[in-house]
C-alpha positions as a Markdown table, in Angstrom:
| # | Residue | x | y | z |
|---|---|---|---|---|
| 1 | Unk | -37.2 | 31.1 | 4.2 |
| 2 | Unk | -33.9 | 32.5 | 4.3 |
| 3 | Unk | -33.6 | 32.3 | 8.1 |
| 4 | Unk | -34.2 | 28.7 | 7.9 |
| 5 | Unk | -31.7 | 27.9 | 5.4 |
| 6 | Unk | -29.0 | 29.9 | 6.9 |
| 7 | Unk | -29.9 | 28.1 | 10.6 |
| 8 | Unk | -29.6 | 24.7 | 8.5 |
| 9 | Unk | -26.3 | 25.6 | 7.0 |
| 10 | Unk | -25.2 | 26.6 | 10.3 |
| 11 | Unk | -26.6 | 23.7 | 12.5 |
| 12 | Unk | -24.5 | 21.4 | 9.7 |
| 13 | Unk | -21.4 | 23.4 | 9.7 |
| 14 | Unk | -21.5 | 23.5 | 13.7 |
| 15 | Unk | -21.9 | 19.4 | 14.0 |
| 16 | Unk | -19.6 | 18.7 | 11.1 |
| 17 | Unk | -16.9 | 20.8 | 13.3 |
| 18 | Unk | -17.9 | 18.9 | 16.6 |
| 19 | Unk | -17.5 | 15.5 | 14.6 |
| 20 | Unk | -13.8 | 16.5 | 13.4 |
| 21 | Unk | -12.4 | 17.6 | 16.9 |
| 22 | Unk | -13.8 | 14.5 | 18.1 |
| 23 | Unk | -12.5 | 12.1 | 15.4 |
| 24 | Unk | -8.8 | 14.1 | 16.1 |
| 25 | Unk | -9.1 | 12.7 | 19.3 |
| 26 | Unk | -9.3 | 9.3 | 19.3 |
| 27 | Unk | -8.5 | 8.5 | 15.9 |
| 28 | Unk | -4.8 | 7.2 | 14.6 |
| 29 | Unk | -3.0 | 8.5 | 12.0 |
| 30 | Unk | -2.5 | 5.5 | 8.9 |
| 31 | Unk | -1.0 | 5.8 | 5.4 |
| 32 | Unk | -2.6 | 4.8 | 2.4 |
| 33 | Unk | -3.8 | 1.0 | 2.5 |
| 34 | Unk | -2.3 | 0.0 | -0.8 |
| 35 | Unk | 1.4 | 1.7 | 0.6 |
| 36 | Unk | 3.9 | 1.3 | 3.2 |
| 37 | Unk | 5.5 | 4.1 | 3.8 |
| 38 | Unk | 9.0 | 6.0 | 4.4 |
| 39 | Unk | 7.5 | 7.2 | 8.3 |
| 40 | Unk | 6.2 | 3.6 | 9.0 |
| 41 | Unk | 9.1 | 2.0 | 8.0 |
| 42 | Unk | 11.1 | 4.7 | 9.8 |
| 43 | Unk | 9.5 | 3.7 | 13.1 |
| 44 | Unk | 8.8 | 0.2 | 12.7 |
| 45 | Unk | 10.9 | -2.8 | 14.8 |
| 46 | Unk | 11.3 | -4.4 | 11.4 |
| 47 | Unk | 14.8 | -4.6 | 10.1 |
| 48 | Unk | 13.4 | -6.5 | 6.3 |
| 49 | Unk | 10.8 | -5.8 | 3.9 |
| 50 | Unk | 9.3 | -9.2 | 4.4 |
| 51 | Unk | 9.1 | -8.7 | 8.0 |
| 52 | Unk | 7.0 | -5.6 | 7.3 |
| 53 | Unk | 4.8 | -6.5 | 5.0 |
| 54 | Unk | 4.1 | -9.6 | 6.6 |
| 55 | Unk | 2.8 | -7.5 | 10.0 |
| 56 | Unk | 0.7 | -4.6 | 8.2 |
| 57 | Unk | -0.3 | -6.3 | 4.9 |
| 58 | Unk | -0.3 | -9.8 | 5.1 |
| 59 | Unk | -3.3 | -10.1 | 2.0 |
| 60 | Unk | -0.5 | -8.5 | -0.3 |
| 61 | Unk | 1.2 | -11.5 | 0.2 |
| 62 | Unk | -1.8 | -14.0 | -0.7 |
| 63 | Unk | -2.7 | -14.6 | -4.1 |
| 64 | Unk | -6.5 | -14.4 | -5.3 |
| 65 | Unk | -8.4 | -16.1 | -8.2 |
| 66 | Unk | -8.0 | -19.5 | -9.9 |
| 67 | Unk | -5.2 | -21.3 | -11.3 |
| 68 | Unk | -4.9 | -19.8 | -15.0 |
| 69 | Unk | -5.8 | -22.2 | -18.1 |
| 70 | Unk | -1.9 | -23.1 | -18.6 |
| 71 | Unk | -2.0 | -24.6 | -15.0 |
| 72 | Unk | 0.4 | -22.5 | -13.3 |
| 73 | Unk | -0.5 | -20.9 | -9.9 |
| 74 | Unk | -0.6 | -17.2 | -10.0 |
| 75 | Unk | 2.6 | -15.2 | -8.0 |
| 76 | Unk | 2.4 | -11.9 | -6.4 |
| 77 | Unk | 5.8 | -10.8 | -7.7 |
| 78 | Unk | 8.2 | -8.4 | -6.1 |
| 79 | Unk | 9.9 | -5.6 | -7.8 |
| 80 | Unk | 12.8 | -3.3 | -6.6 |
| 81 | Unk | 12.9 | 0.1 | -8.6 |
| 82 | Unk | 11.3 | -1.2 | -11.4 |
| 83 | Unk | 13.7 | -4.4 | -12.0 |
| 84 | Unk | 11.7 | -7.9 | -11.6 |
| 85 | Unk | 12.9 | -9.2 | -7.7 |
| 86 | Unk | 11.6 | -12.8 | -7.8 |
| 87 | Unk | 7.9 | -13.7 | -5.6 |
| 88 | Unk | 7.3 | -12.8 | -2.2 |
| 89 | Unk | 10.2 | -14.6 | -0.4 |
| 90 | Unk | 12.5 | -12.2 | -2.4 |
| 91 | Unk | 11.4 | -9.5 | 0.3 |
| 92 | Unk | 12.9 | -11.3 | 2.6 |
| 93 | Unk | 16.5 | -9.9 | 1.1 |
| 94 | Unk | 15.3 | -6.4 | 1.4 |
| 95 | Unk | 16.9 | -4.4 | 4.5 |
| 96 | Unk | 14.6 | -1.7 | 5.2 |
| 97 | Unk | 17.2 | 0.9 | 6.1 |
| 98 | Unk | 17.5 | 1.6 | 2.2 |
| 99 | Unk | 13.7 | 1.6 | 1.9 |
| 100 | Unk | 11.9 | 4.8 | 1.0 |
| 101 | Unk | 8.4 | 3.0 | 0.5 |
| 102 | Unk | 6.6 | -0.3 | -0.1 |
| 103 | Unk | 4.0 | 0.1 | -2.7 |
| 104 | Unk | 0.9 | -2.5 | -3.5 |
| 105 | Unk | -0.4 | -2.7 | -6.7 |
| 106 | Unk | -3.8 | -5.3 | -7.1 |
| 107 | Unk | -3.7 | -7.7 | -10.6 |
| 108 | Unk | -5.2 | -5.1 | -12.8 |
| 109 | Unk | -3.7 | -2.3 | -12.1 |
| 110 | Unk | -0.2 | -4.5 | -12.5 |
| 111 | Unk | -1.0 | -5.7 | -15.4 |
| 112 | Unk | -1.9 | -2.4 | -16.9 |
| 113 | Unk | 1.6 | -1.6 | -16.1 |
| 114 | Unk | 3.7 | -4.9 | -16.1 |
| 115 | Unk | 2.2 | -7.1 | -18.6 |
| 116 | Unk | -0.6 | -10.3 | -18.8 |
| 117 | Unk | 1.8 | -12.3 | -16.5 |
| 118 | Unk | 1.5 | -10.1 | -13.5 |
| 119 | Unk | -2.5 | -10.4 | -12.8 |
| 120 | Unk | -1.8 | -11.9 | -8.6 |
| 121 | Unk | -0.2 | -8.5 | -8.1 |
| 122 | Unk | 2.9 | -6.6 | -7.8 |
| 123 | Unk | 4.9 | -5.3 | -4.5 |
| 124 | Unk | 7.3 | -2.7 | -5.2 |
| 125 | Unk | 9.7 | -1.4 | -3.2 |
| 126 | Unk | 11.7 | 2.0 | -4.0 |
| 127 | Unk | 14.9 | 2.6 | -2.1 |
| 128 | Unk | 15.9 | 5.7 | -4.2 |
| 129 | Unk | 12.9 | 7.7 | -3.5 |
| 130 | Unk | 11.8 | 7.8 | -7.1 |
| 131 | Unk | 7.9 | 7.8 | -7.5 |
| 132 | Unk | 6.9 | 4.5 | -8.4 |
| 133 | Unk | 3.6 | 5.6 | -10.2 |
């Protein structure tokens, strides 16, 4: 019985092994999906923020959901080291050279941390290299 289980564990350690080096291959390196960051940025032909996002995260930029019961259209609002920016077009300001990352954050978890009026989303940007959560 032992024998078996110690081939098993070693058949699955062998192809788990044989799955990484062949993943290392062909696969490319990407940052987190909800964050731009500094190294992107870094190498990126992009000289603004809206630029940026625009070509790797276009959804940020979309709003989601309904119009909310006062009427108003939801905004995916922009922040720049934790000071309110304006809405998206706001990024367009932002030169990327003082840009240490572009952060998403989806409605809820901007709410949690912003406040009711914040439920399309936040982008925020940090140029100081502070973490931003």
């Amino acid at each position: 019985m032992r024998r078996i289980v110690r081939a098993a564990i070693c058949a699955l350690i062998l192809s788990s092994v044989s799955a990484c080096a062949s993943a290392g291959r062909n696969s490319v390196v990407r940052g987190p999906s909800n964050e731009i960051t500094y190294a992107q940025i870094q190498t990126s032909k992009y000289t603004d923020a809206y630029s940026i996002v625009q070509a790797m995260h276009s959804n940020w930029m979309r709003t989601r959901g309904p119009q909310t019961l006062n009427g108003q259209d939801p905004v995916v609002l922009v922040y720049i080291d934790n000071q309110l920016f304006g809405g998206v077009d706001a990024l367009r300001y932002v030169q990327l050279s003082n840009v240490q990352f572009i952060h998403y954050y989806d409605g809820n978890e901007a709410t949690a941390r912003w406040g009711l009026d914040h439920g399309a989303g936040v982008i925020y940007v940090s140029t100081d290299g502070r973490s931003a959560y």
